[in-house]
Amino acid sequence: MSQSPTRSRRFLGGMPLWQQILIGLALGVLVGLLFKDVAPLLAPLGALFLNAIKMLIVPLVFVSLVAGITCMQDTAKLGRISAKTIAIYLVTTAFAVSIGLLFGALFTPGEGMNMVASATTEAKQAPSLMQILVGLVPANPVAAFAEGNILQIIVFAIALGVSMNLVGEKAAPAVKLFNSLAEVFYKLTDLVMRFAPIGVFALIAGVVSAHGIEVLLPLAGVIGVIYLASIAHLLLVYGGLLGLFARLSPLRFFQSIAPALAVAFSTSSSSGTLPVSIECARKNLGVSEGVAGFVLPVGATINMDGTAIYQGVLALFIAQAFGIDLSAGQYLMIILTATLASIGTAGVPGAGLIMLGLVLTSVGLPLEGVALIAGIDRILDMARTTVNVAGDLMTTTLVGSSENELDRDIYNSSNKE
Ligand code: ASP
């Protein structure tokens, strides 16, 4: 049910939205650097935009997923899509930690810092797998909506959608209602996105003005390595998988998802970016409503490749900074815990820093490493959230293509929003 890209909205002299957003981003960096006092005044504009996209998350995920499931009468297909989604998420995450470790080992950003660890502190416990599984089913769906618990909302939406399919004819009015509501929320997302260039501009100006060169310089090495590893992952792993398994152009992919990447970069929240990701997937990538409505919300909560890269680089960085040699077993442990920790990371700003503590304690690295990074974490969060969102969209594209749920004409069109 994707709309034709030729009907895309054009304003500001016909410039597509993604270009306007990128201009907003660049201007935001400039204002943040040059007019440090002006940037904080823009904060309410940024907050307004953030609130507007957050307002969409719960209702949009719910109605678009129910509507999408009702288009998929074949339950075996639903099972296949779920299995593929989880498999791709896990494999790409393991790749991501490994790339992080590789870059950390190659560039040794922590060498020569000569930090000394004090007694190690207790890290918090991660929830057990059983707790996570039991918690997936919402005892009270209204509470799940109120708390914005995306995984519980997904489970409820799938159960409702499948039940509607099973009821058949008598559920027709309900199916119609959800389809109509989904269209309404897509339109609302569309309207909110018109403000994205201004929102992104204000958010970025605030972040850049708050993080002056003096804060960033001492840790410039590790920032550089994380950004480099993130770019390598985007181009090699995502570009490679799309070309190899779906015969799709990586260039078109990145052009299609530019609005989502810019919003992820400036908000540092993959959950917050969800409405924009869904819009990019449907309108620019040509993925069907059912696949986008399922794969993206799941990804925004469990798939965090950027966070995994960050944990890989930082584990090595901290080991180097404190002069600790890691064994092969510890490397394996980092891959395992960083993969699991990234699944457990919430798609909100700063969540990855908390999970870093978990990875460090699992291999006996000093927790002071977390404090070392805290001051620059926002800058790192921007990179990891961008990769997190790109990973969700890449998986959506791969799954869509393998299930014949991707419109190649829309994907290949150069006319993106
Ligand atoms: N901010 C990241 C995200 O929303 C999560 C993290 O902190 O690693 O994807």
GROMACS .gro file of C-alpha atoms and ligand atoms in nm:
model
  426
    1MET     CA    1   0.000   0.000   0.000
    2SER     CA    2   0.296   0.224  -0.050
    3GLN     CA    3   0.236   0.553  -0.214
    4SER     CA    4   0.397   0.634  -0.541
    5PRO     CA    5   0.708   0.845  -0.497
    6THR     CA    6   0.589   1.068  -0.776
    7ARG     CA    7   0.320   1.192  -0.539
    8SER     CA    8   0.584   1.299  -0.290
    9ARG     CA    9   0.548   1.631  -0.117
   10ARG     CA   10   0.784   1.902  -0.233
   11PHE     CA   11   0.828   2.237  -0.070
   12LEU     CA   12   1.092   2.504  -0.027
   13GLY     CA   13   1.151   2.543  -0.398
   14GLY     CA   14   1.087   2.177  -0.474
   15MET     CA   15   1.375   2.044  -0.265
   16PRO     CA   16   1.309   1.691  -0.134
   17LEU     CA   17   1.266   1.657   0.239
   18TRP     CA   18   1.581   1.449   0.294
   19GLN     CA   19   1.794   1.726   0.148
   20GLN     CA   20   1.624   1.986   0.364
   21ILE     CA   21   1.691   1.772   0.671
   22LEU     CA   22   2.059   1.737   0.584
   23ILE     CA   23   2.083   2.115   0.535
   24GLY     CA   24   1.916   2.160   0.878
   25LEU     CA   25   2.175   1.926   1.024
   26ALA     CA   26   2.469   2.111   0.870
   27LEU     CA   27   2.334   2.452   0.975
   28GLY     CA   28   2.276   2.317   1.326
   29VAL     CA   29   2.642   2.215   1.352
   30LEU     CA   30   2.749   2.561   1.233
   31VAL     CA   31   2.523   2.749   1.474
   32GLY     CA   32   2.630   2.518   1.761
   33LEU     CA   33   2.996   2.590   1.689
   34LEU     CA   34   2.979   2.960   1.608
   35PHE     CA   35   2.693   3.090   1.823
   36LYS     CA   36   2.720   2.899   2.148
   37ASP     CA   37   2.478   3.138   2.326
   38VAL     CA   38   2.208   3.119   2.062
   39ALA     CA   39   2.192   2.739   2.050
   40PRO     CA   40   2.025   2.690   2.394
   41LEU     CA   41   1.751   2.933   2.291
   42LEU     CA   42   1.657   2.687   2.017
   43ALA     CA   43   1.601   2.405   2.269
   44PRO     CA   44   1.220   2.443   2.284
   45LEU     CA   45   1.198   2.398   1.906
   46GLY     CA   46   1.395   2.075   1.929
   47ALA     CA   47   1.185   1.954   2.223
   48LEU     CA   48   0.866   2.032   2.034
   49PHE     CA   49   0.975   1.821   1.738
   50LEU     CA   50   1.085   1.538   1.967
   51ASN     CA   51   0.751   1.541   2.147
   52ALA     CA   52   0.566   1.537   1.818
   53ILE     CA   53   0.744   1.226   1.691
   54LYS     CA   54   0.723   1.054   2.029
   55MET     CA   55   0.349   1.123   2.029
   56LEU     CA   56   0.322   0.899   1.722
   57ILE     CA   57   0.518   0.597   1.840
   58VAL     CA   58   0.263   0.396   2.041
   59PRO     CA   59  -0.047   0.449   1.824
   60LEU     CA   60   0.146   0.422   1.497
   61VAL     CA   61   0.324   0.098   1.590
   62PHE     CA   62   0.000  -0.054   1.716
   63VAL     CA   63  -0.236   0.029   1.431
   64SER     CA   64   0.016  -0.019   1.151
   65LEU     CA   65   0.117  -0.359   1.286
   66VAL     CA   66  -0.243  -0.479   1.330
   67ALA     CA   67  -0.328  -0.349   0.981
   68GLY     CA   68  -0.015  -0.515   0.839
   69ILE     CA   69  -0.094  -0.852   1.000
   70THR     CA   70  -0.446  -0.847   0.858
   71CYS     CA   71  -0.293  -0.816   0.509
   72MET     CA   72  -0.093  -1.134   0.582
   73GLN     CA   73  -0.348  -1.413   0.596
   74ASP     CA   74  -0.075  -1.677   0.577
   75THR     CA   75   0.041  -1.755   0.934
   76ALA     CA   76   0.334  -1.967   0.810
   77LYS     CA   77   0.462  -1.656   0.636
   78LEU     CA   78   0.443  -1.463   0.961
   79GLY     CA   79   0.652  -1.731   1.133
   80ARG     CA   80   0.906  -1.721   0.850
   81ILE     CA   81   0.933  -1.344   0.865
   82SER     CA   82   0.988  -1.356   1.243
   83ALA     CA   83   1.259  -1.622   1.212
   84LYS     CA   84   1.443  -1.434   0.935
   85THR     CA   85   1.419  -1.107   1.126
   86ILE     CA   86   1.564  -1.247   1.447
   87ALA     CA   87   1.838  -1.437   1.259
   88ILE     CA   88   1.953  -1.130   1.064
   89TYR     CA   89   1.944  -0.914   1.378
   90LEU     CA   90   2.162  -1.159   1.570
   91VAL     CA   91   2.413  -1.220   1.291
   92THR     CA   92   2.462  -0.851   1.209
   93THR     CA   93   2.503  -0.771   1.579
   94ALA     CA   94   2.775  -1.034   1.621
   95PHE     CA   95   2.947  -0.884   1.314
   96ALA     CA   96   2.917  -0.540   1.471
   97VAL     CA   97   3.091  -0.633   1.799
   98SER     CA   98   3.363  -0.809   1.602
   99ILE     CA   99   3.420  -0.501   1.384
  100GLY     CA  100   3.435  -0.292   1.702
  101LEU     CA  101   3.695  -0.526   1.853
  102LEU     CA  102   3.893  -0.533   1.529
  103PHE     CA  103   3.906  -0.153   1.503
  104GLY     CA  104   3.990  -0.123   1.872
  105ALA     CA  105   4.278  -0.369   1.825
  106LEU     CA  106   4.403  -0.205   1.504
  107PHE     CA  107   4.396   0.157   1.619
  108THR     CA  108   4.460   0.103   1.993
  109PRO     CA  109   4.289   0.427   2.102
  110GLY     CA  110   4.353   0.360   2.474
  111GLU     CA  111   4.726   0.296   2.447
  112GLY     CA  112   4.939   0.522   2.668
  113MET     CA  113   4.656   0.650   2.890
  114ASN     CA  114   4.803   0.469   3.193
  115MET     CA  115   4.492   0.465   3.406
  116VAL     CA  116   4.493   0.282   3.738
  117ALA     CA  117   4.188   0.089   3.851
  118SER     CA  118   4.059   0.103   4.209
  119ALA     CA  119   3.852  -0.178   4.358
  120THR     CA  120   3.585  -0.297   4.116
  121THR     CA  121   3.227  -0.210   4.194
  122GLU     CA  122   2.926  -0.436   4.154
  123ALA     CA  123   2.750  -0.414   3.818
  124LYS     CA  124   2.377  -0.443   3.793
  125GLN     CA  125   2.230  -0.776   3.690
  126ALA     CA  126   2.077  -0.821   3.345
  127PRO     CA  127   1.726  -0.971   3.346
  128SER     CA  128   1.719  -1.347   3.277
  129LEU     CA  129   1.590  -1.485   2.948
  130MET     CA  130   1.290  -1.634   3.128
  131GLN     CA  131   1.201  -1.297   3.282
  132ILE     CA  132   1.218  -1.137   2.938
  133LEU     CA  133   0.997  -1.406   2.780
  134VAL     CA  134   0.734  -1.394   3.055
  135GLY     CA  135   0.733  -1.014   3.039
  136LEU     CA  136   0.651  -1.018   2.666
  137VAL     CA  137   0.281  -1.079   2.724
  138PRO     CA  138   0.111  -0.772   2.867
  139ALA     CA  139  -0.112  -0.857   3.164
  140ASN     CA  140  -0.276  -0.522   3.100
  141PRO     CA  141  -0.251  -0.388   2.743
  142VAL     CA  142  -0.361  -0.043   2.856
  143ALA     CA  143  -0.066  -0.031   3.096
  144ALA     CA  144   0.162  -0.140   2.810
  145PHE     CA  145   0.031   0.152   2.602
  146ALA     CA  146   0.067   0.396   2.889
  147GLU     CA  147   0.425   0.287   2.960
  148GLY     CA  148   0.514   0.273   2.590
  149ASN     CA  149   0.635  -0.088   2.627
  150ILE     CA  150   0.695  -0.157   2.258
  151LEU     CA  151   0.762  -0.532   2.284
  152GLN     CA  152   0.438  -0.590   2.475
  153ILE     CA  153   0.250  -0.372   2.227
  154ILE     CA  154   0.393  -0.579   1.941
  155VAL     CA  155   0.281  -0.904   2.104
  156PHE     CA  156  -0.068  -0.767   2.164
  157ALA     CA  157  -0.093  -0.629   1.809
  158ILE     CA  158   0.014  -0.960   1.653
  159ALA     CA  159  -0.232  -1.156   1.870
  160LEU     CA  160  -0.512  -0.917   1.778
  161GLY     CA  161  -0.426  -0.918   1.407
  162VAL     CA  162  -0.403  -1.298   1.390
  163SER     CA  163  -0.738  -1.328   1.575
  164MET     CA  164  -0.896  -1.091   1.327
  165ASN     CA  165  -0.768  -1.307   1.041
  166LEU     CA  166  -0.909  -1.619   1.208
  167VAL     CA  167  -1.252  -1.462   1.261
  168GLY     CA  168  -1.278  -1.383   0.890
  169GLU     CA  169  -1.592  -1.218   0.752
  170LYS     CA  170  -1.727  -1.094   1.086
  171ALA     CA  171  -1.402  -0.910   1.159
  172ALA     CA  172  -1.421  -0.717   0.828
  173PRO     CA  173  -1.534  -0.387   0.988
  174ALA     CA  174  -1.252  -0.406   1.245
  175VAL     CA  175  -0.998  -0.475   0.967
  176LYS     CA  176  -1.132  -0.177   0.776
  177LEU     CA  177  -1.111   0.042   1.084
  178PHE     CA  178  -0.745  -0.048   1.152
  179ASN     CA  179  -0.652   0.004   0.788
  180SER     CA  180  -0.818   0.342   0.789
  181LEU     CA  181  -0.653   0.441   1.119
  182ALA     CA  182  -0.315   0.332   0.983
  183GLU     CA  183  -0.361   0.569   0.688
  184VAL     CA  184  -0.450   0.849   0.929
  185PHE     CA  185  -0.135   0.792   1.135
  186TYR     CA  186   0.080   0.777   0.822
  187LYS     CA  187  -0.060   1.116   0.726
  188LEU     CA  188   0.007   1.252   1.074
  189THR     CA  189   0.368   1.128   1.052
  190ASP     CA  190   0.391   1.301   0.718
  191LEU     CA  191   0.277   1.629   0.871
  192VAL     CA  192   0.515   1.604   1.167
  193MET     CA  193   0.803   1.527   0.931
  194ARG     CA  194   0.755   1.859   0.758
  195PHE     CA  195   0.907   2.013   1.069
  196ALA     CA  196   1.201   1.773   1.069
  197PRO     CA  197   1.449   2.016   0.908
  198ILE     CA  198   1.382   2.274   1.180
  199GLY     CA  199   1.368   2.014   1.460
  200VAL     CA  200   1.694   1.852   1.352
  201PHE     CA  201   1.857   2.194   1.319
  202ALA     CA  202   1.761   2.292   1.675
  203LEU     CA  203   1.857   1.957   1.831
  204ILE     CA  204   2.199   1.943   1.666
  205ALA     CA  205   2.279   2.307   1.750
  206GLY     CA  206   2.211   2.223   2.118
  207VAL     CA  207   2.432   1.911   2.123
  208VAL     CA  208   2.721   2.076   1.939
  209SER     CA  209   2.717   2.387   2.160
  210ALA     CA  210   2.714   2.172   2.475
  211HIS     CA  211   3.015   1.964   2.364
  212GLY     CA  212   3.297   2.203   2.294
  213ILE     CA  213   3.630   2.103   2.146
  214GLU     CA  214   3.783   2.110   2.495
  215VAL     CA  215   3.556   1.825   2.608
  216LEU     CA  216   3.611   1.618   2.297
  217LEU     CA  217   3.983   1.662   2.231
  218PRO     CA  218   4.129   1.435   2.503
  219LEU     CA  219   3.917   1.146   2.378
  220ALA     CA  220   3.927   1.234   2.009
  221GLY     CA  221   4.105   0.905   1.930
  222VAL     CA  222   3.834   0.680   2.064
  223ILE     CA  223   3.560   0.897   1.909
  224GLY     CA  224   3.734   0.870   1.572
  225VAL     CA  225   3.769   0.491   1.597
  226ILE     CA  226   3.401   0.444   1.688
  227TYR     CA  227   3.289   0.665   1.398
  228LEU     CA  228   3.523   0.485   1.158
  229ALA     CA  229   3.406   0.140   1.269
  230SER     CA  230   3.043   0.255   1.236
  231ILE     CA  231   3.097   0.379   0.881
  232ALA     CA  232   3.276   0.054   0.790
  233HIS     CA  233   2.985  -0.148   0.928
  234LEU     CA  234   2.729   0.061   0.736
  235LEU     CA  235   2.911   0.033   0.407
  236LEU     CA  236   3.060  -0.317   0.422
  237VAL     CA  237   2.806  -0.520   0.618
  238TYR     CA  238   2.482  -0.346   0.519
  239GLY     CA  239   2.590  -0.249   0.169
  240GLY     CA  240   2.736  -0.598   0.119
  241LEU     CA  241   2.430  -0.786   0.244
  242LEU     CA  242   2.192  -0.578   0.031
  243GLY     CA  243   2.401  -0.624  -0.282
  244LEU     CA  244   2.477  -0.990  -0.222
  245PHE     CA  245   2.146  -1.129  -0.100
  246ALA     CA  246   1.890  -0.893  -0.252
  247ARG     CA  247   2.073  -0.751  -0.555
  248LEU     CA  248   1.978  -0.401  -0.440
  249SER     CA  249   2.182  -0.084  -0.476
  250PRO     CA  250   2.336   0.029  -0.144
  251LEU     CA  251   2.343   0.385  -0.275
  252ARG     CA  252   1.967   0.396  -0.322
  253PHE     CA  253   1.930   0.242   0.020
  254PHE     CA  254   2.122   0.517   0.195
  255GLN     CA  255   1.948   0.787  -0.007
  256SER     CA  256   1.609   0.639   0.088
  257ILE     CA  257   1.683   0.627   0.457
  258ALA     CA  258   1.860   0.965   0.488
  259PRO     CA  259   1.568   1.130   0.679
  260ALA     CA  260   1.564   0.848   0.936
  261LEU     CA  261   1.943   0.861   0.976
  262ALA     CA  262   1.941   1.238   1.028
  263VAL     CA  263   1.664   1.213   1.289
  264ALA     CA  264   1.847   0.924   1.463
  265PHE     CA  265   2.172   1.121   1.465
  266SER     CA  266   2.013   1.429   1.615
  267THR     CA  267   1.779   1.262   1.868
  268SER     CA  268   1.999   0.966   1.976
  269SER     CA  269   1.688   0.753   2.010
  270SER     CA  270   1.598   0.466   1.780
  271SER     CA  271   1.255   0.432   1.942
  272GLY     CA  272   1.197   0.803   1.885
  273THR     CA  273   1.300   0.763   1.522
  274LEU     CA  274   1.055   0.477   1.466
  275PRO     CA  275   0.778   0.679   1.296
  276VAL     CA  276   1.032   0.825   1.053
  277SER     CA  277   1.183   0.479   0.986
  278ILE     CA  278   0.841   0.336   0.909
  279GLU     CA  279   0.771   0.623   0.670
  280CYS     CA  280   1.107   0.580   0.492
  281ALA     CA  281   1.057   0.204   0.462
  282ARG     CA  282   0.714   0.235   0.303
  283LYS     CA  283   0.761   0.540   0.086
  284ASN     CA  284   1.126   0.533  -0.013
  285LEU     CA  285   1.230   0.169   0.011
  286GLY     CA  286   0.897   0.028  -0.109
  287VAL     CA  287   0.864  -0.226   0.175
  288SER     CA  288   0.511  -0.349   0.245
  289GLU     CA  289   0.317  -0.223   0.545
  290GLY     CA  290   0.311  -0.567   0.709
  291VAL     CA  291   0.686  -0.624   0.694
  292ALA     CA  292   0.779  -0.265   0.789
  293GLY     CA  293   0.519  -0.262   1.069
  294PHE     CA  294   0.665  -0.576   1.223
  295VAL     CA  295   1.040  -0.572   1.153
  296LEU     CA  296   1.104  -0.206   1.243
  297PRO     CA  297   0.943  -0.186   1.590
  298VAL     CA  298   1.107  -0.516   1.687
  299GLY     CA  299   1.439  -0.381   1.561
  300ALA     CA  300   1.405  -0.050   1.745
  301THR     CA  301   1.381  -0.244   2.070
  302ILE     CA  302   1.621  -0.534   2.021
  303ASN     CA  303   1.857  -0.465   1.729
  304MET     CA  304   2.144  -0.234   1.822
  305ASP     CA  305   2.443  -0.288   1.597
  306GLY     CA  306   2.580   0.060   1.667
  307THR     CA  307   2.565  -0.007   2.040
  308ALA     CA  308   2.744  -0.338   1.985
  309ILE     CA  309   3.025  -0.168   1.787
  310TYR     CA  310   3.059   0.088   2.064
  311GLN     CA  311   3.087  -0.181   2.327
  312GLY     CA  312   3.346  -0.373   2.126
  313VAL     CA  313   3.567  -0.066   2.076
  314LEU     CA  314   3.526   0.055   2.433
  315ALA     CA  315   3.598  -0.281   2.594
  316LEU     CA  316   3.933  -0.279   2.417
  317PHE     CA  317   3.987   0.092   2.476
  318ILE     CA  318   3.938   0.049   2.850
  319ALA     CA  319   4.157  -0.262   2.862
  320GLN     CA  320   4.430  -0.065   2.684
  321ALA     CA  321   4.385   0.245   2.901
  322PHE     CA  322   4.423   0.038   3.219
  323GLY     CA  323   4.703  -0.175   3.071
  324ILE     CA  324   4.509  -0.505   3.090
  325ASP     CA  325   4.576  -0.788   2.843
  326LEU     CA  326   4.269  -0.977   2.728
  327SER     CA  327   4.269  -1.352   2.663
  328ALA     CA  328   4.094  -1.523   2.369
  329GLY     CA  329   3.823  -1.639   2.611
  330GLN     CA  330   3.765  -1.280   2.721
  331TYR     CA  331   3.729  -1.171   2.359
  332LEU     CA  332   3.463  -1.438   2.307
  333MET     CA  333   3.292  -1.331   2.628
  334ILE     CA  334   3.284  -0.971   2.502
  335ILE     CA  335   3.121  -1.081   2.174
  336LEU     CA  336   2.860  -1.280   2.364
  337THR     CA  337   2.777  -1.026   2.635
  338ALA     CA  338   2.789  -0.727   2.399
  339THR     CA  339   2.544  -0.902   2.165
  340LEU     CA  340   2.311  -0.981   2.455
  341ALA     CA  341   2.357  -0.639   2.615
  342SER     CA  342   2.274  -0.465   2.288
  343ILE     CA  343   1.950  -0.667   2.268
  344GLY     CA  344   1.863  -0.554   2.620
  345THR     CA  345   1.946  -0.189   2.549
  346ALA     CA  346   1.645   0.039   2.525
  347GLY     CA  347   1.622   0.262   2.219
  348VAL     CA  348   1.661   0.581   2.422
  349PRO     CA  349   1.952   0.825   2.466
  350GLY     CA  350   2.233   0.701   2.689
  351ALA     CA  351   2.106   0.346   2.735
  352GLY     CA  352   2.420   0.196   2.580
  353LEU     CA  353   2.642   0.356   2.843
  354ILE     CA  354   2.456   0.173   3.120
  355MET     CA  355   2.490  -0.156   2.934
  356LEU     CA  356   2.862  -0.094   2.890
  357GLY     CA  357   2.897  -0.156   3.265
  358LEU     CA  358   2.753  -0.502   3.213
  359VAL     CA  359   3.002  -0.591   2.940
  360LEU     CA  360   3.296  -0.457   3.140
  361THR     CA  361   3.212  -0.656   3.454
  362SER     CA  362   3.150  -0.974   3.255
  363VAL     CA  363   3.518  -0.978   3.159
  364GLY     CA  364   3.650  -0.821   3.479
  365LEU     CA  365   3.740  -0.481   3.331
  366PRO     CA  366   3.727  -0.178   3.565
  367LEU     CA  367   3.395   0.003   3.582
  368GLU     CA  368   3.571   0.340   3.601
  369GLY     CA  369   3.582   0.308   3.224
  370VAL     CA  370   3.217   0.411   3.223
  371ALA     CA  371   3.300   0.736   3.400
  372LEU     CA  372   3.583   0.801   3.156
  373ILE     CA  373   3.340   0.788   2.866
  374ALA     CA  374   3.035   0.955   3.024
  375GLY     CA  375   3.135   1.311   2.926
  376ILE     CA  376   3.150   1.231   2.556
  377ASP     CA  377   2.880   0.967   2.548
  378ARG     CA  378   2.626   1.184   2.366
  379ILE     CA  379   2.861   1.227   2.071
  380LEU     CA  380   2.913   0.849   2.059
  381ASP     CA  381   2.540   0.791   2.104
  382MET     CA  382   2.470   0.988   1.785
  383ALA     CA  383   2.685   0.746   1.583
  384ARG     CA  384   2.554   0.431   1.743
  385THR     CA  385   2.188   0.530   1.713
  386THR     CA  386   2.239   0.609   1.344
  387VAL     CA  387   2.383   0.260   1.289
  388ASN     CA  388   2.107   0.104   1.501
  389VAL     CA  389   1.839   0.261   1.283
  390ALA     CA  390   2.020   0.179   0.958
  391GLY     CA  391   2.044  -0.185   1.073
  392ASP     CA  392   1.670  -0.204   1.136
  393LEU     CA  393   1.599  -0.060   0.791
  394MET     CA  394   1.850  -0.290   0.619
  395THR     CA  395   1.692  -0.595   0.781
  396THR     CA  396   1.345  -0.474   0.680
  397THR     CA  397   1.466  -0.439   0.322
  398LEU     CA  398   1.627  -0.785   0.316
  399VAL     CA  399   1.325  -0.956   0.470
  400GLY     CA  400   1.089  -0.760   0.242
  401SER     CA  401   1.287  -0.855  -0.066
  402SER     CA  402   1.310  -1.225   0.027
  403GLU     CA  403   0.935  -1.240   0.092
  404ASN     CA  404   0.835  -1.053  -0.223
  405GLU     CA  405   0.712  -0.769  -0.007
  406LEU     CA  406   0.933  -0.504  -0.165
  407ASP     CA  407   0.836  -0.287  -0.459
  408ARG     CA  408   1.157  -0.261  -0.662
  409ASP     CA  409   1.026   0.027  -0.870
  410ILE     CA  410   0.988   0.241  -0.559
  411TYR     CA  411   1.325   0.124  -0.425
  412ASN     CA  412   1.508   0.206  -0.747
  413SER     CA  413   1.334   0.536  -0.810
  414SER     CA  414   1.566   0.835  -0.777
  415ASN     CA  415   1.272   1.046  -0.665
  416LYS     CA  416   1.294   1.015  -0.285
  417GLU     CA  417   1.124   1.220  -0.018
  418ASP     N1  418   2.059   0.561   2.202
  418ASP     C1  419   2.066   0.432   2.141
  418ASP     C2  420   1.942   0.408   2.057
  418ASP     O1  421   1.840   0.465   2.082
  418ASP     C3  422   2.082   0.322   2.239
  418ASP     C4  423   2.214   0.333   2.306
  418ASP     O2  424   2.230   0.419   2.393
  418ASP     O3  425   2.306   0.259   2.269
  418ASP     O4  426   1.946   0.330   1.964
   0.00000   0.00000   0.00000
